[in-house]
Amino acid sequence: TTQPTPHRTFLGFSLTGRSKLQNERASLNQQIIRQMRMRAGAENLLRATSNNKVCDMVVLELSYINSNLQLLMEQLEGLNSSVEVYQNIQETSSIPLIPLGLKETKEMDFSVSFKDFILEHYSEDGSSFEEEIADLMDLRQACRTPSRNDAGIETLAKYFSHIPLLESRFFSATRQMGIFFTWYDSFTGVPVCQQNVSLEKASILFNIGALYTQIGTRCNRQTGSGLQDAITAFQKAAGVLHHLKETFTHTPSFDMSPSMLSMLIKMMLAQAQECLFEKIALSGIRNEFFSLLKMAHEAAKVGDTYDQVHQSMSQTPIKDNVPFFWSTVAQVKTHHYRSLAHYFLATALLDHQLRPSDDEDQQEKALSQAYDAMPDGRSPLDILRKREERRRIGKAHLRRAVIGHEEGLRIHSLCRHLRKLDVLQAILQASHNRSLAKFNDNDREDEFTDYMEAPDIVSKTEHKAEMETPMATKVKVTDFFRRLGPLSVFSAKQRWTAPRTVRLRLEDRDLGFTLRGDPAPVQVTSLDPLCPAAVDGLKEGDYIVAVGDADCKWMVVSEVMRLLKDVDEDGIDIRVVSLMDSGLPMPTKSATYCGGISKTYSMICLAFDDDKSPKGRKVTKKGSFLSWGVKNHLKSSSTLSLPTADYSGTLPWNKPCPTFPSSSSYNDSALY
């Protein structure tokens, strides 16, 4: 009876509300790709057949598939709108914040590809690296379900730091590993599959930013330390997403496109600014003239930042793919915080008359800075000194506060997902009632003067939210495959001969060559071509990888010399490798796979002139589809984004119908 092969088991995190959402997201992603495969097949059949009856059946089937895709898209939007499970369980009076969902990926098996590559490229026994490969797969699997704390960030950052090492060890420009990385769009569920390891790096970086947002929403915002933690988390999220935007260009996934990342960065900074406002107000707002004016400026700043977020969400193609819940929240918060600003300024004017003991100059300066242009062209001092002017302008601000709160409540009622957030509705309603009560207290039945329009309040803050690049993206790690040798020499881009055994014998106490190598590895130099070692096959520039039974890839010259100093008359065996001329690169393929549609390849064409010698061969390289790289390195690279379409009819709330990429978009003619 054979024993089952031992394998590693992966314990997912407990079925919390958050983990259930991630499981549902993974299930929806699988259903979306299944429907897209069916649609691709139906469209291919429609193009291939001329039978009218078959065409009618295919058109009907396509209609059914598109309806299913629309329903799945709505379910995915619902998951992105489920923010309540990410909030702190102790929160009962804070406005909910929006987290980013993690990108989903498929489980990967590196064992076969890496073992083969180690054997063929490094001439080592691949099976001896099973433990290292298993550790790598363990780490990647853990990145699919990271814990929502610093340990989860560390797990993602650790794997992110390993990826460049893996890329140097195993991913060569002249050979494809046959490993496909598959990641699903966080908003549309559309999969992207590439052999390019840059997709893996970018997606992990996106998830680091997303996890920071989830940590931020989890913080207890009823305490000063909790608010500071939330501020830091959202600023770090913005910093990570900005780093992703600047480092990886021409990303094939829409959620990592420059326009979407720009919007997400603004949203994270807006939420950080909101937490800064809450931190200022946490200890209580003093009913004092200067304190109220300061809070008016701070609230106006939060309102303006959310207005910028909403404007960004309204741009094509973001508006067709961002959840309606998100854009509604941005609108509601814009009206809410601007209304708070008007309420604070109105309270300062109505409740605090200018007294002889007050600093008139300071109040005049503070009031003049509250507006870009003074109401009705009045001077600040004139308003401060006249009770009726203060009351008239204060009422105008209260009127705008009431109208703004009513508009926020109206927009809130339009989104079914937002209506489920009872705490948000309670806060909006309480703010509206407070402004309305204040207005009624200062209203007179016999007052028939014309109502004036209160001007906008200048938005400014003493503590502006700024992007913060976390050190988590620069974690120092130990290379899993360190035994293969120093990466500066033993990498995928270098080619060597197979290890050769050379017998070293002393001749007049001279080996016939010198050594250099600090740092490792040690290299043979100044080789006497007539020495016994050279006759036995040693070459100038050879790297010594073993002396006797001792592996010396990581040894420096002094350590290797200690092994060689006791060579007797019989000599000692060393193993060496010779660096080979890479020569002309082999043709490579860059494969991109979306939604189960046929793979499309962009070849690097080798143009050879048969009449010329090999030295005259010219290599013509064609930019591959969905090229990756550091910004501005490939100006001709193309960018994939989901197509949008205009519809004569609209969904409720005038939200355009979300669209899916047609398989025709991926034909060869559309790639170049």
XYZ file of C-alpha atoms in Angstrom:
672
model
C 0.000 0.000 0.000
C 1.466 3.329 -1.013
C 1.372 6.209 1.369
C -0.232 9.420 0.128
C 2.252 12.095 -0.856
C 2.529 14.586 1.989
C 1.368 18.024 1.069
C 0.853 21.313 2.803
C -2.588 22.373 3.872
C -3.656 25.995 3.934
C -5.900 27.190 6.735
C -7.998 30.085 5.553
C -9.036 32.756 7.976
C -12.254 32.221 9.904
C -15.537 32.798 8.188
C -16.021 36.360 9.284
C -18.246 38.707 7.335
C -15.192 39.941 5.454
C -14.011 36.440 4.513
C -17.503 35.534 3.320
C -17.433 38.551 1.027
C -14.077 37.438 -0.402
C -15.449 33.924 -0.964
C -18.486 35.364 -2.732
C -16.195 37.549 -4.852
C -14.158 34.503 -5.896
C -17.341 32.614 -6.796
C -18.662 35.538 -8.851
C -15.337 35.818 -10.688
C -15.596 32.161 -11.719
C -19.174 32.627 -12.926
C -18.210 35.730 -14.914
C -15.370 33.957 -16.701
C -17.670 31.009 -17.463
C -20.256 33.294 -19.038
C -17.594 35.140 -21.022
C -16.283 31.856 -22.418
C -19.789 30.939 -23.508
C -20.226 34.338 -25.131
C -16.903 34.057 -26.957
C -17.946 30.674 -28.347
C -21.358 31.959 -29.408
C -19.846 34.980 -31.161
C -17.365 32.755 -33.009
C -20.213 30.514 -34.146
C -22.218 33.534 -35.257
C -19.344 34.697 -37.463
C -18.723 31.242 -38.885
C -22.248 30.145 -39.818
C -24.467 31.260 -42.661
C -27.491 29.240 -41.541
C -30.269 31.683 -40.631
C -31.855 29.303 -38.133
C -28.561 28.782 -36.339
C -27.968 32.548 -36.349
C -31.330 33.160 -34.686
C -30.566 30.573 -32.003
C -27.117 32.067 -31.341
C -28.520 35.606 -31.087
C -31.049 34.378 -28.527
C -28.313 32.613 -26.588
C -26.150 35.743 -26.619
C -29.048 37.763 -25.237
C -29.419 35.276 -22.400
C -25.659 35.288 -21.655
C -25.475 39.085 -21.653
C -28.385 39.198 -19.209
C -26.550 36.788 -16.922
C -23.406 38.912 -17.139
C -25.418 41.992 -16.223
C -26.830 40.248 -13.141
C -23.383 39.034 -12.077
C -22.024 42.567 -12.510
C -24.757 43.922 -10.250
C -23.936 41.281 -7.618
C -20.248 42.232 -7.758
C -21.213 45.891 -7.337
C -23.232 44.860 -4.298
C -20.135 43.261 -2.761
C -18.145 46.445 -3.353
C -20.976 48.336 -1.643
C -20.980 46.129 1.478
C -18.903 48.441 3.640
C -20.618 47.753 6.952
C -18.737 44.476 7.576
C -15.411 46.332 7.357
C -16.286 48.951 9.996
C -15.218 48.747 13.621
C -17.742 46.672 15.577
C -17.765 49.304 18.359
C -18.712 52.107 15.962
C -22.204 53.444 16.541
C -21.886 57.133 15.743
C -19.256 57.507 13.008
C -19.921 57.940 9.301
C -18.905 54.701 7.498
C -15.781 54.724 5.331
C -15.198 52.858 2.058
C -12.590 50.062 1.847
C -11.142 48.464 -1.291
C -11.778 44.779 -1.917
C -8.763 42.549 -2.545
C -8.019 41.346 -6.047
C -8.636 37.624 -6.391
C -6.148 35.218 -7.974
C -5.875 31.533 -8.764
C -3.720 29.100 -6.839
C -0.309 28.578 -8.477
C 1.936 25.510 -8.702
C 5.559 26.448 -9.374
C 7.056 23.036 -8.624
C 7.308 21.454 -12.095
C 8.416 24.594 -13.948
C 10.967 25.628 -11.331
C 12.431 22.132 -10.969
C 12.851 21.821 -14.723
C 14.449 25.242 -14.965
C 16.841 24.538 -12.089
C 17.941 21.322 -13.781
C 18.289 22.751 -17.280
C 19.625 26.206 -16.496
C 21.556 25.781 -13.242
C 22.500 22.088 -13.726
C 21.273 21.369 -10.208
C 18.918 18.677 -8.983
C 15.515 20.388 -8.961
C 14.075 17.883 -6.478
C 16.558 19.127 -3.850
C 14.711 22.463 -3.858
C 11.268 21.021 -3.051
C 11.270 22.593 0.411
C 12.088 26.063 -0.948
C 9.433 25.792 -3.659
C 6.873 24.656 -1.067
C 7.751 27.625 1.167
C 7.254 29.973 -1.773
C 3.869 28.449 -2.612
C 2.865 28.657 1.062
C 3.695 32.358 1.103
C 1.750 33.078 -2.083
C -1.241 31.142 -0.804
C -1.165 33.152 2.435
C -1.295 36.335 0.338
C -4.719 35.306 -0.999
C -6.269 35.605 2.485
C -4.150 38.039 4.514
C -5.209 39.015 8.017
C -6.549 42.562 8.362
C -3.665 43.910 10.444
C 0.048 44.647 10.256
C 0.796 40.923 10.001
C -1.272 40.758 6.808
C 0.599 43.748 5.385
C 3.888 42.058 6.273
C 2.831 38.863 4.492
C 1.985 40.721 1.284
C 5.107 42.892 1.485
C 7.299 39.847 2.064
C 5.991 38.134 -1.064
C 6.242 41.409 -3.014
C 9.928 41.620 -2.066
C 10.497 38.011 -3.154
C 9.040 38.539 -6.641
C 12.041 40.502 -8.063
C 14.331 37.721 -6.766
C 12.186 35.087 -8.470
C 12.120 37.151 -11.641
C 15.925 37.301 -11.726
C 16.295 33.601 -10.897
C 13.735 32.060 -13.232
C 12.219 34.476 -15.734
C 14.435 35.026 -18.743
C 13.724 37.233 -21.737
C 14.758 34.370 -24.021
C 12.582 31.664 -22.536
C 9.007 31.358 -21.295
C 8.428 29.384 -18.117
C 4.905 28.321 -19.034
C 3.614 29.912 -15.811
C 0.466 32.018 -16.232
C -0.465 34.514 -13.530
C -4.240 35.062 -13.343
C -5.785 38.010 -11.492
C -9.386 39.251 -11.477
C -10.413 42.881 -11.804
C -11.644 44.132 -8.433
C -14.553 46.059 -9.993
C -15.615 44.074 -13.063
C -14.476 40.549 -12.210
C -12.867 40.225 -15.655
C -9.755 38.007 -15.457
C -6.367 38.882 -16.880
C -3.848 36.106 -17.457
C -0.210 36.779 -18.369
C 3.151 35.089 -18.269
C 4.658 38.467 -17.407
C 5.626 38.494 -13.732
C 4.954 42.245 -13.605
C 1.217 41.463 -13.405
C 1.952 39.563 -10.189
C 3.967 42.456 -8.732
C 1.364 45.086 -9.601
C -1.536 43.014 -8.248
C 0.210 42.336 -4.936
C 0.975 46.052 -4.639
C -2.710 46.836 -5.302
C -3.710 44.416 -2.543
C -1.275 46.043 -0.087
C -3.049 49.347 -0.725
C -6.465 47.662 -0.457
C -5.533 46.013 2.845
C -4.437 49.369 4.271
C -7.915 50.748 3.454
C -9.532 47.817 5.267
C -7.302 48.428 8.285
C -8.300 52.103 8.194
C -12.023 51.352 8.192
C -11.562 48.921 11.081
C -9.970 51.480 13.414
C -12.001 52.728 16.379
C -12.682 56.351 15.464
C -14.095 57.164 18.894
C -10.562 57.450 20.294
C -7.662 59.703 19.384
C -5.259 56.810 18.821
C -7.814 54.999 16.657
C -8.334 58.071 14.513
C -4.582 58.525 14.118
C -4.244 54.891 13.052
C -7.030 55.390 10.485
C -5.365 58.547 9.142
C -2.044 56.741 8.794
C -3.643 53.728 7.100
C -5.473 55.793 4.472
C -2.395 57.927 3.787
C -0.323 54.773 3.330
C -2.999 53.318 1.051
C -2.809 56.441 -1.097
C 0.993 56.205 -1.128
C 0.975 52.565 -2.244
C -1.573 53.225 -5.003
C 0.445 56.237 -6.163
C 3.584 54.079 -6.286
C 1.640 51.516 -8.331
C 0.443 54.194 -10.742
C 3.917 55.666 -11.235
C 5.819 52.372 -11.442
C 3.594 50.112 -13.539
C 2.200 51.671 -16.691
C -0.030 50.166 -19.382
C -1.599 47.772 -16.900
C -4.038 45.301 -18.497
C -6.509 45.365 -15.599
C -8.973 48.260 -15.434
C -8.803 48.571 -11.644
C -5.082 49.392 -12.007
C -5.462 51.834 -14.899
C -4.071 55.355 -14.317
C -7.522 56.963 -14.300
C -8.941 54.495 -11.767
C -5.863 54.704 -9.529
C -6.016 58.513 -9.598
C -9.619 58.365 -8.395
C -8.781 55.831 -5.668
C -5.893 57.983 -4.428
C -8.228 60.986 -4.136
C -10.797 58.891 -2.274
C -8.223 57.605 0.232
C -6.916 61.125 0.888
C -10.499 62.392 1.285
C -11.174 59.716 3.914
C -7.919 60.597 5.670
C -8.996 64.274 5.667
C -12.369 63.263 7.102
C -10.598 61.417 9.935
C -8.440 64.496 10.564
C -11.623 66.556 10.932
C -13.054 63.993 13.343
C -9.831 64.061 15.364
C -10.070 67.842 15.760
C -13.718 67.579 16.808
C -13.188 64.537 19.062
C -12.551 66.499 22.249
C -15.540 68.749 21.562
C -16.036 71.975 19.619
C -15.911 75.039 21.831
C -18.751 77.462 21.261
C -16.313 80.295 20.687
C -15.933 82.614 17.694
C -12.448 81.612 16.506
C -12.983 77.905 17.215
C -16.214 77.862 15.193
C -14.583 79.635 12.252
C -11.738 77.135 12.312
C -14.186 74.213 12.230
C -16.053 75.885 9.355
C -12.844 75.953 7.310
C -12.009 72.347 8.218
C -15.496 71.077 7.317
C -15.406 72.986 4.012
C -12.053 71.322 3.245
C -13.508 67.853 3.740
C -16.502 68.768 1.578
C -14.247 70.017 -1.223
C -12.058 66.894 -1.188
C -15.134 64.665 -1.525
C -16.424 66.900 -4.318
C -13.159 66.265 -6.191
C -13.622 62.529 -5.636
C -17.152 62.685 -7.026
C -15.997 64.679 -10.046
C -13.341 62.049 -10.707
C -15.925 59.262 -10.401
C -18.120 61.035 -12.947
C -15.515 60.759 -15.705
C -15.653 58.101 -18.420
C -14.868 55.201 -18.177
C -14.741 55.276 -14.365
C -18.416 56.163 -13.992
C -19.409 53.019 -15.925
C -17.518 50.687 -13.585
C -17.274 52.303 -10.153
C -20.072 51.180 -7.796
C -23.035 53.572 -7.691
C -22.803 53.278 -3.905
C -19.363 54.910 -3.947
C -20.335 57.906 -6.048
C -23.461 58.377 -3.923
C -21.417 58.364 -0.711
C -19.065 60.977 -2.190
C -22.036 63.198 -3.070
C -23.688 62.768 0.318
C -20.474 63.617 2.194
C -19.867 66.649 -0.028
C -23.257 68.105 0.931
C -22.965 67.017 4.566
C -19.607 68.626 5.312
C -20.306 71.794 3.351
C -23.545 72.146 5.299
C -21.622 71.689 8.549
C -19.294 74.502 7.471
C -22.263 76.837 6.956
C -23.725 75.802 10.325
C -20.469 76.537 12.191
C -20.051 79.951 10.561
C -23.712 80.830 11.208
C -23.309 79.890 14.874
C -20.225 82.087 15.161
C -22.152 85.090 13.773
C -25.419 84.534 15.649
C -24.162 83.484 19.086
C -21.163 85.767 19.516
C -21.753 89.502 19.337
C -18.752 91.797 19.348
C -18.005 92.920 22.920
C -15.710 95.734 24.132
C -13.310 93.184 25.585
C -12.981 91.258 22.271
C -10.016 91.688 19.940
C -11.777 93.511 17.117
C -8.823 93.341 14.718
C -8.409 89.594 15.116
C -12.120 88.936 14.554
C -12.110 91.189 11.508
C -9.130 89.313 10.058
C -10.669 85.905 10.795
C -14.010 86.812 9.189
C -12.374 88.302 6.104
C -10.505 85.025 5.562
C -13.746 83.045 5.676
C -14.822 84.276 2.214
C -13.303 84.895 -1.180
C -15.704 87.838 -1.469
C -17.616 89.394 1.434
C -21.444 89.061 1.454
C -23.146 91.945 -0.398
C -19.791 93.726 -0.532
C -19.963 94.534 3.187
C -16.772 95.051 5.144
C -15.948 92.494 7.867
C -15.949 95.148 10.546
C -19.347 96.436 9.434
C -20.806 92.931 9.758
C -19.231 92.366 13.165
C -20.481 95.626 14.663
C -24.089 95.456 13.440
C -26.297 92.890 15.150
C -28.858 92.800 12.313
C -26.188 92.215 9.686
C -24.776 89.330 11.695
C -28.241 87.860 12.079
C -29.110 88.296 8.394
C -25.884 86.714 7.137
C -26.029 84.004 9.823
C -29.547 83.056 8.719
C -28.373 82.914 5.110
C -25.708 80.400 6.112
C -28.247 78.380 8.099
C -30.544 78.358 5.076
C -27.739 76.877 2.949
C -26.981 74.370 5.704
C -30.606 73.185 5.812
C -30.843 72.965 2.011
C -27.529 71.092 1.833
C -28.574 68.565 4.467
C -31.901 68.017 2.692
C -30.062 67.388 -0.585
C -27.766 64.933 1.162
C -30.743 63.053 2.573
C -32.427 63.024 -0.847
C -29.350 61.572 -2.576
C -28.946 59.082 0.273
C -32.462 57.768 -0.356
C -31.685 57.028 -4.032
C -29.180 54.224 -3.307
C -30.620 50.994 -1.939
C -27.241 49.902 -0.530
C -26.811 53.242 1.215
C -30.280 53.029 2.770
C -29.091 49.958 4.683
C -26.587 52.089 6.638
C -28.796 53.225 9.508
C -25.966 55.053 11.275
C -25.333 57.292 8.255
C -28.995 58.196 7.901
C -29.206 58.948 11.635
C -26.199 61.309 11.456
C -27.548 63.097 8.372
C -30.989 63.485 9.946
C -29.597 64.739 13.254
C -27.434 67.328 11.478
C -30.421 68.495 9.433
C -32.622 68.796 12.525
C -29.969 70.807 14.368
C -29.548 73.300 11.506
C -33.327 73.615 11.044
C -33.876 74.217 14.777
C -31.183 76.890 14.790
C -32.802 78.569 11.793
C -36.250 78.530 13.395
C -34.853 80.012 16.633
C -33.554 83.007 14.709
C -36.528 83.421 12.364
C -39.155 86.119 12.895
C -42.712 85.910 11.714
C -42.810 89.617 10.889
C -39.617 89.488 8.826
C -40.287 90.042 5.126
C -36.891 91.221 3.941
C -35.412 89.600 0.850
C -33.359 86.529 1.518
C -29.695 86.831 0.618
C -27.555 83.987 -0.752
C -24.708 83.113 1.607
C -21.350 82.904 -0.200
C -19.182 79.785 -0.215
C -16.804 79.326 2.699
C -13.092 79.135 1.975
C -11.796 75.623 2.552
C -8.497 75.326 4.357
C -6.944 73.116 6.976
C -4.107 73.125 9.437
C -3.523 69.406 8.855
C -3.696 68.354 5.217
C -3.827 64.647 4.382
C -0.717 63.636 2.430
C 0.332 60.461 0.680
C 2.704 58.359 2.733
C 4.829 55.663 1.128
C 5.048 52.854 3.676
C 8.293 51.030 4.373
C 6.322 47.800 4.019
C 7.008 47.831 0.274
C 10.778 47.588 0.983
C 11.022 44.560 3.258
C 14.390 42.771 3.363
C 13.967 39.060 2.716
C 16.248 36.051 2.331
C 16.199 34.542 -1.134
C 14.410 31.183 -1.106
C 16.844 29.928 -3.747
C 20.008 31.307 -2.216
C 21.712 27.918 -2.637
C 21.835 28.507 -6.387
C 24.509 31.138 -5.789
C 24.922 34.923 -5.784
C 22.195 36.485 -7.895
C 24.629 38.882 -9.533
C 26.102 35.899 -11.417
C 23.708 32.965 -11.128
C 20.584 34.448 -12.672
C 18.205 33.553 -15.479
C 19.775 36.007 -17.922
C 23.219 34.339 -17.683
C 24.080 31.086 -19.450
C 26.851 28.673 -18.455
C 28.308 25.379 -19.416
C 27.444 22.387 -17.290
C 29.749 22.074 -14.237
C 33.089 20.445 -15.108
C 35.486 18.650 -12.783
C 39.106 19.805 -12.926
C 41.959 18.178 -11.013
C 44.268 20.691 -9.340
C 47.892 19.687 -8.701
C 50.701 21.779 -7.306
C 53.637 22.490 -9.596
C 56.533 24.135 -7.774
C 53.964 25.142 -5.139
C 52.023 27.058 -7.816
C 48.524 26.239 -9.053
C 49.099 28.143 -12.296
C 46.416 30.801 -11.816
C 45.178 33.464 -9.457
C 41.738 33.980 -7.953
C 39.490 36.964 -7.483
C 36.065 37.219 -5.936
C 35.059 39.533 -3.155
C 32.088 39.527 -3.114
C 31.463 35.915 -4.131
C 31.743 33.896 -6.299
C 35.424 33.233 -6.932
C 36.705 33.531 -10.505
C 39.842 32.182 -12.154
C 42.196 34.831 -13.600
C 45.729 35.013 -15.020
C 45.599 31.353 -16.041
C 48.837 29.826 -17.287
C 47.756 27.928 -20.428
C 50.482 25.326 -19.842
C 49.653 24.542 -16.223
C 48.128 21.114 -15.377
C 44.754 22.678 -14.524
C 44.538 24.356 -17.941
C 45.483 21.090 -19.646
C 42.721 19.396 -17.621
C 40.139 21.883 -18.943
C 40.277 24.968 -16.698
C 39.601 28.212 -18.573
C 40.246 31.884 -17.962
C 37.187 33.445 -16.269
C 35.770 30.163 -14.933
C 33.748 30.377 -11.717
C 34.605 27.862 -8.994
C 31.385 26.369 -7.624
C 32.836 23.567 -5.492
C 36.140 22.504 -3.966
C 36.074 18.818 -3.158
C 32.708 18.233 -1.527
C 32.343 21.840 -0.325
C 29.965 24.129 -2.173
C 31.705 27.475 -2.555
C 29.324 29.593 -4.628
C 29.032 32.009 -1.707
C 32.677 31.868 -0.630
C 35.113 34.731 -1.101
C 38.745 34.337 -2.182
C 40.157 33.932 1.332
C 37.724 31.096 2.128
C 38.472 29.243 -1.114
C 42.219 29.650 -0.589
C 41.899 28.014 2.834
C 40.344 24.989 1.124
C 43.138 24.862 -1.463
C 46.145 25.514 0.748
C 46.465 21.918 1.925
C 46.491 20.372 -1.567
C 48.797 17.341 -1.513
C 50.637 15.641 -4.324
C 47.486 13.806 -5.416
C 45.727 17.137 -5.886
C 42.049 17.988 -5.324
C 38.997 18.111 -7.573
C 37.207 21.395 -8.141
C 34.017 22.022 -10.073
C 33.835 25.032 -12.369
C 31.388 26.600 -14.822
C 32.146 28.815 -17.807
C 29.996 31.779 -18.719
C 28.610 31.369 -22.237
C 28.026 34.100 -24.781
C 24.288 34.641 -24.797
C 24.418 35.390 -28.514
C 21.205 36.124 -30.299
C 18.085 35.916 -28.127
C 15.585 33.204 -28.855
C 12.095 34.226 -30.042
C 9.838 34.962 -27.087
C 6.104 35.167 -26.683
C 4.056 37.477 -24.525
C 0.660 35.951 -23.959
C -2.377 37.741 -22.661
C -5.572 35.929 -21.840
C -8.848 37.566 -20.846
C -12.151 36.019 -19.942
C -11.581 32.606 -21.433
C -11.061 34.014 -24.901
C -8.483 32.465 -27.202
C -4.878 33.280 -26.370
C -3.299 35.946 -28.523
C 0.405 36.243 -28.989
C 2.677 39.119 -29.856
C 5.871 37.685 -31.318
C 9.311 39.227 -31.267
C 10.237 38.751 -34.891
C 13.795 37.875 -35.829
C 14.624 39.267 -39.255
C 17.577 37.398 -40.703
C 19.292 38.127 -43.981
C 20.414 34.811 -45.452
C 23.067 36.517 -47.551
C 24.863 37.943 -44.560
C 27.002 36.448 -41.850
C 25.508 35.916 -38.367
C 27.182 39.111 -37.216
C 25.052 41.029 -39.638
C 21.820 39.604 -38.441
C 19.344 42.269 -37.457
C 16.856 41.757 -34.664
C 13.606 43.608 -35.129
C 11.503 43.836 -32.009
C 7.818 44.589 -32.128
C 6.241 46.111 -29.016
C 4.088 43.463 -27.387
C 0.473 43.975 -26.441
C -0.147 45.114 -22.882
C 3.532 45.984 -22.456
C 4.735 46.597 -18.933
C 7.665 48.550 -17.640
C 8.953 51.569 -15.858
C 7.174 54.715 -16.903
C 8.177 56.186 -20.285
C 10.403 53.235 -21.174
C 8.009 52.092 -23.900
C 6.153 55.037 -25.342
C 4.443 52.959 -27.978
C 2.878 50.525 -25.531
C -0.876 50.200 -25.633
C -3.246 50.291 -22.719
C -6.306 48.091 -22.316
C -9.393 49.499 -20.680
C -12.907 48.192 -20.711
C -14.946 49.634 -23.589
C -18.003 51.686 -22.826
C -21.158 52.278 -24.750
C -23.913 54.885 -24.752
C -27.462 53.720 -24.204
C -30.633 55.517 -25.088
C -32.274 54.132 -21.989
C -30.826 54.443 -18.513
C -31.026 52.517 -15.312
C -32.523 54.057 -12.195
C -30.676 57.131 -10.990
C -29.385 57.656 -14.541
C -26.551 55.203 -14.020
C -25.211 53.863 -17.337
C -25.466 50.158 -17.819
C -22.112 48.489 -17.014
C -20.503 46.973 -20.061
C -18.278 43.971 -20.648
C -15.525 43.691 -23.201
C -16.688 41.912 -26.296
C -14.582 39.010 -27.424
C -14.201 40.762 -30.743
C -12.066 43.283 -28.888
C -9.400 40.638 -28.539
C -9.025 39.632 -32.177
C -5.526 39.885 -33.591
C -6.472 42.961 -35.584
C -7.394 44.783 -32.386
C -4.118 44.139 -30.604
C -1.708 46.182 -32.669
